Coordinates of C-alpha atoms and ligand atoms in Angstrom, one line a residue:
X1434 CA 111.6 72.7 151.5
X1435 CA 111.7 68.8 151.8
X1436 CA 115.5 67.8 152.0
X1437 CA 116.3 65.4 149.0
X1438 CA 119.0 63.4 150.9
X1439 CA 116.2 62.8 153.9
X1440 CA 113.6 61.6 151.9
X1441 CA 115.3 59.2 150.3
X1442 CA 117.1 58.0 153.8
X1443 CA 113.6 57.8 154.9
X1444 CA 112.0 55.9 151.9
X1445 CA 114.1 53.9 149.9
X1446 CA 115.6 50.7 151.3
X1447 CA 119.0 50.9 153.1
X1448 CA 120.5 47.9 150.8
X1449 CA 119.3 49.8 147.7
X1450 CA 121.3 53.0 148.7
X1451 CA 124.3 51.1 149.3
X1452 CA 124.7 49.3 145.8
X1453 CA 125.8 50.6 142.5
X1454 CA 124.0 50.6 139.4
X1455 CA 124.2 47.9 136.9
X1456 CA 127.0 49.5 135.1
X1457 CA 126.8 49.2 131.2
X1458 CA 129.6 51.0 129.5
X1459 CA 129.1 53.1 126.6
X1460 CA 130.2 51.2 123.2
X1461 CA 129.6 53.8 120.7
X1462 CA 132.5 53.5 118.0
X1463 CA 133.4 50.3 120.2
X1464 CA 134.1 46.7 119.0
X1465 CA 131.9 45.2 121.5
X1466 CA 132.9 42.2 122.4
X1467 CA 131.8 42.4 126.6
X1468 CA 128.0 41.3 126.3
X1469 CA 127.8 37.9 124.4
X1470 CA 126.0 39.8 121.6
X1471 CA 125.3 37.7 118.5
X1472 CA 127.7 40.1 116.0
X1473 CA 125.5 38.9 112.9
X1474 CA 121.7 40.6 111.8
X1475 CA 119.4 39.0 110.2
X1476 CA 119.7 38.5 106.2
X1477 CA 118.3 41.8 104.3
X1478 CA 115.4 40.3 102.9
X1479 CA 114.1 38.9 106.4
X1480 CA 114.2 42.2 107.7
X1481 CA 112.2 43.5 104.8
X1482 CA 109.4 40.9 105.5
X1483 CA 110.0 41.7 109.7
X1484 CA 109.0 45.2 108.9
X1485 CA 106.1 44.5 107.4
X1486 CA 105.0 41.9 109.8
X1487 CA 105.9 44.6 112.6
X1488 CA 103.8 47.6 110.5
X1489 CA 100.9 44.8 111.1
X1490 CA 101.0 44.7 114.7
X1491 CA 98.1 46.1 116.3
X1492 CA 100.1 49.0 118.7
X1493 CA 96.8 50.2 120.0
X1494 CA 95.8 47.0 121.5
X1495 CA 97.5 45.8 125.0
X1496 CA 99.1 42.0 123.9
X1497 CA 97.1 38.9 124.5
X1498 CA 98.6 37.9 128.0
X1499 CA 98.3 34.3 127.3
X1500 CA 101.0 34.7 124.3
X1501 CA 99.2 31.4 122.9
X1502 CA 100.9 31.4 119.6
X1503 CA 104.1 32.6 120.7
X1504 CA 104.6 30.0 123.5
X1505 CA 103.1 27.2 120.6
X1506 CA 106.2 28.5 118.3
X1507 CA 108.3 28.0 121.4
X1508 CA 107.1 24.8 122.4
X1509 CA 107.4 23.6 118.9
X1510 CA 110.7 24.9 117.8
X1511 CA 112.9 24.7 120.8
X1512 CA 112.4 21.2 122.3
X1513 CA 110.2 22.0 124.7
X1514 CA 109.1 18.1 126.4
X1515 CA 105.4 17.0 125.0
X1516 CA 103.0 18.1 127.8
X1517 CA 105.2 21.1 128.9
X1518 CA 104.1 24.9 128.9
X1519 CA 106.6 27.9 128.8
X1520 CA 106.2 31.5 130.8
X1521 CA 107.9 34.1 128.9
X1522 CA 109.5 37.0 130.6
X1523 CA 111.1 40.1 129.5
X1524 CA 114.3 39.1 128.7
X1525 CA 115.5 35.7 131.4
X1526 CA 116.1 38.2 133.8
X1527 CA 112.9 39.3 134.2
X1528 CA 112.0 35.4 134.9
X1529 CA 115.0 35.4 137.7
X1530 CA 113.0 38.4 139.2
X1531 CA 110.1 36.6 138.9
X1532 CA 111.5 33.2 140.7
X1533 CA 113.3 35.0 143.3
X1534 CA 110.1 36.9 144.3
X1535 CA 107.9 34.0 144.1
X1536 CA 109.9 31.6 146.5
X1537 CA 109.5 30.8 150.2
X1538 CA 112.1 30.8 153.1
X1539 CA 111.6 27.5 154.6
X1540 CA 111.0 28.0 158.2
X1541 CA 107.3 28.3 158.9
X1542 CA 107.7 30.6 161.5
X1543 CA 109.4 33.2 159.4
X1544 CA 111.8 33.4 161.2
X1545 CA 114.3 33.6 158.9
X1546 CA 114.4 35.0 155.0
X1547 CA 113.9 32.6 151.7
X1548 CA 117.8 32.0 150.5
X1549 CA 118.8 31.6 146.8
X1550 CA 121.4 29.7 146.3
X1551 CA 124.3 29.3 143.1
X1552 CA 127.8 28.5 142.8
X1553 CA 129.5 31.5 142.5
X1554 CA 131.5 33.4 140.7
X1555 CA 127.8 33.5 138.7
X1556 CA 125.8 35.9 136.9
X1557 CA 125.2 38.6 139.0
X1558 CA 121.5 38.9 138.3
X1559 CA 121.0 35.5 140.6
X1560 CA 122.2 37.2 144.0
X1561 CA 121.2 40.9 142.6
X1562 CA 117.3 39.9 142.4
X1563 CA 117.5 37.7 145.2
X1564 CA 118.3 40.7 146.8
X1565 CA 115.8 43.1 145.9
X1566 CA 113.2 40.1 146.1
X1567 CA 114.0 40.3 150.3
X1568 CA 116.0 36.9 149.7
X1569 CA 119.3 36.1 151.4
X1570 CA 122.1 35.0 148.8
X1571 CA 124.3 32.2 149.4
X1572 CA 127.3 31.7 146.9
X1573 CA 129.2 28.4 146.9
X1574 CA 133.1 29.0 145.2
X1575 CA 133.7 26.6 142.6
X1576 CA 136.6 25.1 142.2
X1577 CA 140.1 26.5 140.7
X1578 CA 138.9 24.8 137.5
X1579 CA 135.6 25.9 137.3
X1580 CA 134.1 22.8 138.3
X1581 CA 131.4 22.1 140.2
X1582 CA 132.9 21.4 144.3
X1583 CA 129.8 19.1 144.9
X1584 CA 130.5 17.9 149.1
X1585 CA 130.5 22.0 149.5
X1586 CA 127.3 22.2 147.6
X1587 CA 125.4 19.9 149.4
X1588 CA 127.0 20.7 152.5
X1589 CA 125.8 24.6 152.1
X1590 CA 122.1 23.3 150.8
X1591 CA 121.9 21.0 154.1
X1592 CA 123.2 24.3 156.1
X1593 CA 121.0 27.0 154.6
X1594 CA 118.2 25.2 152.9
X1595 CA 117.7 26.9 149.7
X1596 CA 114.3 27.2 148.2
X1597 CA 116.2 28.3 144.8
X1598 CA 119.1 27.0 143.1
X1599 CA 120.7 28.4 139.8
X1600 CA 122.8 26.5 138.2
X1601 CA 123.8 28.4 134.5
X1602 CA 124.7 25.7 132.1
X1603 CA 127.3 26.6 130.8
X1604 CA 128.0 29.1 133.5
X1605 CA 128.7 32.4 132.7
X1606 CA 131.5 33.6 133.2
X1607 CA 133.9 30.7 133.1
X1608 CA 132.3 29.4 130.4
X1609 CA 132.0 25.7 130.8
X1610 CA 129.8 22.9 131.7
X1611 CA 129.2 21.6 135.1
X1612 CA 129.0 17.4 135.4
X1613 CA 125.5 16.8 134.4
X1614 CA 125.5 13.8 137.4
X1615 CA 127.3 16.9 139.9
X1616 CA 124.1 18.5 139.0
X1617 CA 121.7 15.6 139.4
X1618 CA 122.7 15.2 142.6
X1619 CA 121.9 18.4 143.6
X1620 CA 118.7 18.7 142.1
X1621 CA 117.6 15.2 143.9
X1622 CA 119.4 16.5 147.0
X1623 CA 116.8 19.5 147.5
X1624 CA 113.7 17.5 146.2
X1625 CA 110.6 18.5 147.4
X1626 CA 112.6 21.4 149.5
X1627 CA 114.1 23.5 146.8
X1628 CA 113.6 24.5 142.9
X1629 CA 116.5 24.0 140.9
X1630 CA 116.6 26.6 138.0
X1631 CA 119.2 25.3 135.0
X1632 CA 119.8 28.5 133.2
X1633 CA 120.4 27.4 129.6
X1634 CA 121.3 30.9 128.2
X1635 CA 124.0 29.9 126.0
X1636 CA 122.3 26.4 124.7
X1637 CA 122.5 27.1 121.3
X1638 CA 126.3 27.1 121.2
X1639 CA 126.5 24.5 124.3
X1640 CA 124.0 22.2 122.4
X1641 CA 123.5 20.2 125.4
X1642 CA 120.0 20.6 127.6
X1643 CA 118.1 19.4 130.6
X1644 CA 114.9 20.1 128.7
X1645 CA 114.7 16.4 128.6
X1646 CA 114.9 15.5 132.5
X1647 CA 112.0 17.7 133.3
X1648 CA 109.7 14.6 133.8
X1649 CA 112.1 12.9 136.5
X1650 CA 112.3 16.5 138.3
X1651 CA 109.5 18.1 139.1
X1652 CA 111.4 20.6 140.9
X1653 CA 113.7 21.7 138.5
X1654 CA 113.0 24.8 135.9
X1655 CA 115.2 24.9 132.5
X1656 CA 115.2 28.7 132.0
X1657 CA 116.3 29.8 128.0
X1658 CA 116.7 33.3 126.3
X1659 CA 116.5 34.3 123.2
X1660 CA 119.2 37.0 123.6
X1661 CA 122.4 35.2 123.0
X1662 CA 121.1 33.3 119.7
X1663 CA 120.8 36.7 117.8
X1664 CA 117.8 38.6 119.6
X1665 CA 119.2 40.4 122.6
X1666 CA 117.4 43.4 121.4
X1667 CA 113.5 42.2 121.7
X1668 CA 114.2 40.8 125.4
X1669 CA 112.7 37.6 125.6
X1670 CA 112.9 34.8 127.9
X1671 CA 111.5 31.7 128.7
X1672 CA 111.4 28.7 131.1
X1673 CA 109.3 25.7 131.5
X1674 CA 108.8 23.7 134.3
X1675 CA 106.1 20.9 135.5
X1676 CA 102.4 22.9 135.1
X1677 CA 101.5 22.9 138.8
X1678 CA 104.7 24.4 139.8
X1679 CA 104.8 27.1 136.5
X1680 CA 101.3 28.3 137.1
X1681 CA 102.6 29.5 140.6
X1682 CA 105.8 31.7 139.0
X1683 CA 103.3 32.6 136.1
X1684 CA 100.9 34.8 139.0
X1685 CA 103.4 36.6 139.4
X1686 CA 104.3 37.5 136.0
X1687 CA 102.8 40.7 135.0
X1688 CA 100.4 40.1 132.5
X1689 CA 101.1 42.2 129.4
X1690 CA 105.2 41.9 130.4
X1691 CA 105.8 41.2 126.5
X1692 CA 105.1 43.8 124.3
X1693 CA 103.7 43.4 120.3
X1694 CA 106.8 44.3 118.8
X1695 CA 108.9 41.7 120.9
X1696 CA 105.8 39.0 119.6
X1697 CA 105.8 39.5 116.6
X1698 CA 109.6 39.6 116.2
X1699 CA 109.9 36.4 118.0
X1700 CA 107.4 34.5 116.0
X1701 CA 109.1 35.6 112.7
X1702 CA 112.2 34.7 114.0
X1703 CA 111.3 31.4 114.4
X1704 CA 110.1 30.6 111.7
X1705 CA 113.7 31.3 110.2
X1706 CA 115.5 29.4 113.6
X1707 CA 117.6 27.7 110.7
X1708 CA 119.3 31.4 109.8
X1709 CA 119.9 31.9 113.5
X1710 CA 121.0 28.6 114.0
X1711 CA 123.7 28.9 111.0
X1712 CA 125.0 31.9 112.8
X1713 CA 125.4 29.8 115.9
X1714 CA 127.4 27.9 114.3
X1715 CA 129.7 30.0 112.6
X1716 CA 130.6 31.5 116.0
X1717 CA 131.0 27.9 117.6
X1718 CA 133.9 27.5 114.5
X1719 CA 135.3 31.2 115.5
X1720 CA 135.2 29.6 119.3
X1721 CA 137.1 27.2 118.3
X1722 CA 140.0 28.9 116.5
X1723 CA 140.1 31.8 118.4
X1724 CA 140.6 29.4 121.7
X1725 CA 143.4 27.9 119.7
X1726 CA 145.3 31.1 118.8
X1727 CA 144.9 32.5 122.5
X1728 CA 146.1 29.1 123.8
X1729 CA 149.5 30.1 121.6
X1730 CA 150.1 33.2 123.3
X1731 CA 152.7 33.6 126.1
X1732 CA 151.5 33.7 129.6
X1733 CA 147.6 33.5 128.4
X1734 CA 145.5 30.5 130.0
X1735 CA 142.6 29.3 127.9
X1736 CA 139.4 28.3 129.8
X1737 CA 137.5 25.3 127.8
X1738 CA 133.8 27.1 126.5
X1739 CA 131.0 25.9 125.4
X1740 CA 129.1 29.2 124.9
X1741 CA 129.1 32.1 122.5
X1742 CA 132.3 33.7 124.8
X1743 CA 136.0 32.6 126.1
X1744 CA 137.4 33.1 129.8
X1745 CA 141.1 33.8 129.7
X1746 CA 143.8 34.4 132.2
X1747 CA 146.3 36.9 131.2
X1748 CA 149.7 38.3 133.1
X1749 CA 148.1 41.8 134.1
X1750 CA 144.3 41.7 133.4
X1751 CA 143.5 45.7 134.4
X1752 CA 146.3 46.8 131.9
X1753 CA 145.3 44.4 128.7
X1754 CA 141.6 45.9 129.4
X1755 CA 142.8 49.4 129.7
X1756 CA 145.1 48.7 126.5
X1757 CA 142.5 47.1 124.5
X1758 CA 140.6 50.1 125.6
X1759 CA 142.5 52.2 124.1
X1760 CA 142.3 50.7 120.7
X1761 CA 138.8 50.4 121.0
X1762 CA 138.0 47.0 121.8
X1763 CA 135.4 46.4 124.9
X1764 CA 135.6 43.0 126.6
X1765 CA 135.2 42.4 130.7
X1766 CA 137.4 42.3 133.1
X1767 CA 136.6 39.6 135.5
X1768 CA 139.3 40.2 138.0
X1769 CA 137.1 42.0 140.4
X1770 CA 134.2 39.5 140.5
X1771 CA 135.8 36.9 142.6
X1772 CA 139.1 35.8 144.0
X1773 CA 139.0 32.9 141.3
X1774 CA 139.1 35.4 138.7
X1775 CA 141.8 36.9 139.4
X1776 CA 143.6 38.2 135.9
X1777 CA 140.8 36.7 134.1
X1778 CA 138.9 38.7 131.6
X1779 CA 136.0 37.7 129.0
X1780 CA 135.6 38.1 125.3
X1781 CA 132.7 37.7 123.1
X1782 CA 133.1 35.6 120.2
X1783 CA 132.4 37.4 117.2
X1784 CA 132.9 37.5 113.0
X1785 CA 136.4 36.4 112.1
X1786 CA 137.4 40.2 111.5
X1787 CA 136.4 41.2 115.1
X1788 CA 138.0 38.4 116.7
X1789 CA 141.4 39.0 114.9
X1790 CA 140.9 42.9 116.1
X1791 CA 140.5 41.5 119.3
X1792 CA 143.6 39.0 118.9
X1793 CA 146.2 41.9 117.2
X1794 CA 144.9 44.3 120.7
X1795 CA 145.5 41.8 122.9
X1796 CA 149.1 40.5 121.6
X1797 CA 150.1 44.0 122.0
X1798 CA 149.2 44.4 125.7
X1799 CA 150.8 41.3 127.1
Ligands
LIG1835 C1 123.0 36.8 129.4 C2 122.4 35.7 129.9 C3 121.2 36.0 130.9 C4 120.5 37.0 130.5 O1 119.3 37.1 129.5 P1 118.1 38.0 128.7 O2 117.3 36.8 128.3 O3 119.1 38.8 127.7 O4 117.8 38.7 130.2 C5 120.4 35.0 131.8 N1 121.7 34.0 132.2 C6 122.7 33.8 131.9 C7 123.6 33.3 132.9 C8 123.2 34.8 131.3 O5 124.4 35.1 130.7

C-alpha cells in the first residue's frame, strides 16, 4: 500500500510543502472590509442587460485567444497609450505569475537563481509567485513613514541584480503612493538589466499613472486589474509594455486563460464605465470622511491613502480585530506581515453605512 505521506515527501517540492495556503477567511454573514472589494453592484437595469449578453455567449466554443475585441475596448477606454497593446490575465495575480515565470537569471552560467525584488511590506503575491517560479525574492524595507528608501533600493539592485522589480502604485497594504521621481530613478537604474512592473491595481481611486511614461522606458510594464473597480468576481487583469517585451510574456500566457463569460462581462462593463467610475468617486468621498473620523480617535494613527482602503495603527491590533470580528466586521490585521506594521490594521472603504458599522465597532474596541 502506498504511504501518502511518503509519496508527498518524494514528489512535492520541499518549499511548497513548507508554506501555508493563501488563507481567505469565511465571510458569510460578515461586513466584508478585508479584501478591497467595491461594495456596489451594477444597477438592476444593467444587470438584466448583462444577463441577456451572457446568455448569448458561445459557451460551447473556446474563447478566441487573441481576445481582440476586449483588448481594443481596454485600449480605447482605459488610457493605454497609442501604439501599445495589452496582455490579459485571469486577474492580475496570473499576470504576476507569468512575469515571475518568464524572467531570466542574470548570470549566463546559471549559477544563481533569477531575482525578483520589491519594496516591503508589499502585495504577498509578488514573493509567492517568485518562489513558485523558482526565483529568489528580495524585499527591501520601506521607511517607517511608508515612503521608498531609494538609497536602499539602489544598493539592493546593485547587489542582487534583479531581473524583475515590482512597485505597487499605490502600495498595498500601506495605501500610499511612492514618490514618482524615486520610481523613475529605479526604472533608470535597472535600464537594460531589469524590468520594472508598476502595479496600478488601485488606479481607479488614485487617478495617477505611469502609462504615459511607457515610451521613455522600454523596461517598464504597467499592470492593472478590473477587480478593485468593482469586478473582482470576473477575474480580469491587464498589462502593457513595449510590443517586443510584451510578446515574450505573451508566449507564457495559457492560450485560453480568460474565459468567455469574463470576456463578455468585461466588454459590457467597459460600455458602462461611467457607472463604475461614479462608484469609485463615491468611495473616494467616503475615504476622505473615514480617514478624518479615524484621525479623531484617541491612540489611532491614520496613514495617507490613495486607494480604496486605509491603513491605520491602533493601540492593540490583535484586540481590535478580535472585537471587530465579534461584531461581524472583517478587516485585515497587518501586524504580523512586517515589523514596520506593528499594530497596524487595514480596512476597505465601503458604503457610508458599512463604514459607520466599522467606526462604531472600532471605537468600542479601543
Ligand atoms: C488586489 C491586488 C492585485 C490583484 O488583483 P486581481 O486582479 O484581483 O488578481 C494586484 N496587485 C495589488 C497591489 C493588489 O492589491
